[in-house]
Coordinates of C-alpha atoms in Angstrom, one line a residue:
X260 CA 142.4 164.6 1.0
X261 CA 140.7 165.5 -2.0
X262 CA 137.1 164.5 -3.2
X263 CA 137.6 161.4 -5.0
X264 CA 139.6 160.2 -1.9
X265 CA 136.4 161.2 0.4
X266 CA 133.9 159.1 -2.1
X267 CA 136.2 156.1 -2.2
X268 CA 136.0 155.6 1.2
X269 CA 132.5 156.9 1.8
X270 CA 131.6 154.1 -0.8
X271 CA 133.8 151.5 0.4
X272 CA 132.0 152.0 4.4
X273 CA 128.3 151.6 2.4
X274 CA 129.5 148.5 0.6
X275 CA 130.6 147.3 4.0
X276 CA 127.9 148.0 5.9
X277 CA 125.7 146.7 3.0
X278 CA 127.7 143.2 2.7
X279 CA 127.2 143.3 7.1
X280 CA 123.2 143.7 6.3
X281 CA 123.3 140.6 3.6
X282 CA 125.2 138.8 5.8
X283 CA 123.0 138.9 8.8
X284 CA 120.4 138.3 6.6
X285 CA 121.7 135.0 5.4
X286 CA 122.7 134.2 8.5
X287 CA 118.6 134.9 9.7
X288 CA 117.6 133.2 6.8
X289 CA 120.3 129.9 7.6
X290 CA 118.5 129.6 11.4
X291 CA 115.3 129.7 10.2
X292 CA 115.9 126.6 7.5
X293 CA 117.6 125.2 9.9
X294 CA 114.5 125.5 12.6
X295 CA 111.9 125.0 10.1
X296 CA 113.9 121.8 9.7
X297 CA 114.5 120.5 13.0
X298 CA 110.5 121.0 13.5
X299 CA 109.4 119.4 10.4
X300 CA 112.2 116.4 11.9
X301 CA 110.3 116.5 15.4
X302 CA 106.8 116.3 13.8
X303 CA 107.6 113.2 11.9
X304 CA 109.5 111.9 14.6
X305 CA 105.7 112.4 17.0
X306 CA 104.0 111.1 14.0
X307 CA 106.4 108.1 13.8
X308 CA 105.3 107.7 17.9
X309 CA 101.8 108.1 17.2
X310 CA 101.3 105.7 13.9
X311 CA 103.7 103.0 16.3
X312 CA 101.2 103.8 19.4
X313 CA 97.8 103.9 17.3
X314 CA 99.3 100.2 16.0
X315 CA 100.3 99.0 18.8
X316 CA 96.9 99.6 20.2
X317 CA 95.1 98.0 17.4
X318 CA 97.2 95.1 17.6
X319 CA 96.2 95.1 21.4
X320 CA 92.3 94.9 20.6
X321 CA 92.5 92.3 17.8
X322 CA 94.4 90.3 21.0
X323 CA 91.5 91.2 23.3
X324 CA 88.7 90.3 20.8
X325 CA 90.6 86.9 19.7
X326 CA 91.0 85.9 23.2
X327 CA 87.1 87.2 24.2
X328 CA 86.2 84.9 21.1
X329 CA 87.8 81.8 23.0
X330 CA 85.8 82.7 26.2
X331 CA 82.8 82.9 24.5
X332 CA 82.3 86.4 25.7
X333 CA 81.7 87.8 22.0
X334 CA 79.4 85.9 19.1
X335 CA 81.6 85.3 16.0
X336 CA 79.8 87.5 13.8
X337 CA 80.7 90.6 16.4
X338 CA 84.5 89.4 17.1
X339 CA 84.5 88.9 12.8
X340 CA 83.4 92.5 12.1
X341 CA 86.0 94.4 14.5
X342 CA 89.0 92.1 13.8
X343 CA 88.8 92.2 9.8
X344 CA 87.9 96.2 10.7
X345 CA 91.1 96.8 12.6
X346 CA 93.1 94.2 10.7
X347 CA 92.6 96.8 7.3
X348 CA 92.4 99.7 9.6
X349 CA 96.3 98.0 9.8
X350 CA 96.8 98.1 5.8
X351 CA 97.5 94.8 5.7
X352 CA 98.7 92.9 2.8
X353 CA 97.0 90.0 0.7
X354 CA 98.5 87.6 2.1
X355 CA 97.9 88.2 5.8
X356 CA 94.1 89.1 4.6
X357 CA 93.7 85.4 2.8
X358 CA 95.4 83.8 6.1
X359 CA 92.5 85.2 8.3
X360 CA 89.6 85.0 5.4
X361 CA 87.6 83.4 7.7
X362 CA 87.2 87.0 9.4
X363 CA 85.9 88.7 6.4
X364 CA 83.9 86.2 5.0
X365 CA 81.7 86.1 8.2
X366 CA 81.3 90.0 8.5
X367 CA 80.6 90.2 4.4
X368 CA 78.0 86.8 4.6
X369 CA 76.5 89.2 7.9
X370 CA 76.7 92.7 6.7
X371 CA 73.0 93.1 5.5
X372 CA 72.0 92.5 9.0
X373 CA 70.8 95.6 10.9
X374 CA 72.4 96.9 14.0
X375 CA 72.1 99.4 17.1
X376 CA 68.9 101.7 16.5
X377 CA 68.4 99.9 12.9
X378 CA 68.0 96.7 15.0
X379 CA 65.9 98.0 17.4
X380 CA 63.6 99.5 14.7
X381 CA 63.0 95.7 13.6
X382 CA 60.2 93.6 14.7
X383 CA 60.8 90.7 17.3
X384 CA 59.9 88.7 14.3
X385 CA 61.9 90.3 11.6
X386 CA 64.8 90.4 14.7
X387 CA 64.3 86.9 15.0
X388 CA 64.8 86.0 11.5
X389 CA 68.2 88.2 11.2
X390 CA 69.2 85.8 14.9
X391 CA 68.4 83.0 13.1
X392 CA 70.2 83.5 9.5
X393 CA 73.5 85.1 12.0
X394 CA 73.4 81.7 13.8
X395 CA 73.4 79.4 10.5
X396 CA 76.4 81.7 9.1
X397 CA 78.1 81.2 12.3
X398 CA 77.5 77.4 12.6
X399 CA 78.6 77.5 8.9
X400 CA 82.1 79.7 9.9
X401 CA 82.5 78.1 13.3
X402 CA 85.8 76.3 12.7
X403 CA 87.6 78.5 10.2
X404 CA 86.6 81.4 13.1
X405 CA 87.7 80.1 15.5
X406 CA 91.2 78.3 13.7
X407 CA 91.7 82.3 12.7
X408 CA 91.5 83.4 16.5
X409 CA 93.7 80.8 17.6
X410 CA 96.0 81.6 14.7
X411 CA 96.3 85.2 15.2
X412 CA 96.9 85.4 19.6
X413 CA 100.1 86.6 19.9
X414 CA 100.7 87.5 16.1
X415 CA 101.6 91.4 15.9
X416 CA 100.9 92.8 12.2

């Protein structure tokens, strides 16, 4: 075996052992993709869950407030201002917006009027003006209110 026969094969074992190393590493590099895939897959798949859960939820309370408005167990103003809340907290569209106006309308005419520790930093007098311009917009909204609350039990959005 002469020299030039020696190098052959001492090159041909590095080139071996060199195309072994790449290979592994693409091979390391192919799992990891494929993890980093199946992860980003399972986190969009939980956020999927949670956006459907975190709706379904909302959709739940707008129920509970529109049926609380029919018992009387809410004033308008207070069921107006947490429905149109959750409804865009929903994203809704135009369309579903204009159908339930009536909900909007009231908390915009309303939303000057203080609330929690604003309201209690009011006067009895100054309190009892706010009660008493609440109550005209409310006798003012009654109807299209309450047509909205009856509209929208059992509607999912």
């Amino acid at each position: 075996m002469n020299l030039t026969s020696v190098v052959m094969i001492f090159a041909l074992v590095i080139i071996l052992v060199l195309t072994a190393i790449a290979g592994r590493l693409v091979f390391l590099v192919y799992r990891q993709e494929k993890a980093r895939k199946e992860k980003l897959a399972a986190q969009e798949l939980a956020n999927q869950q949670a956006q459907m859960a975190q709706r379904e939820w909302i959709n739940k309370s707008i129920q509970i407030l529109a049926q609380a408005l029919h018992n009387d167990e809410l004033s308008l103003t207070e069921a107006s201002i947490r429905i149109a809340g959750l409804l865009e907290s929903l994203d809704i569209n135009g369309e579903v917006k204009t159908e339930f106006s009536a909900f909007f309308q009231l908390r915009d005419k309303t939303s000057h009027i203080p609330y929690l520790e604003a309201w209690k930093q009011l006067s009895v007098t100054e309190q009892r003006k706010f009660d008493i311009e609440r109550l005209q917009q409310e006798a003012t909204f009654n109807d299209f209110v309450m047509d909205a609350a009856k509209r929208i039990l059992g509607r999912t959005f």
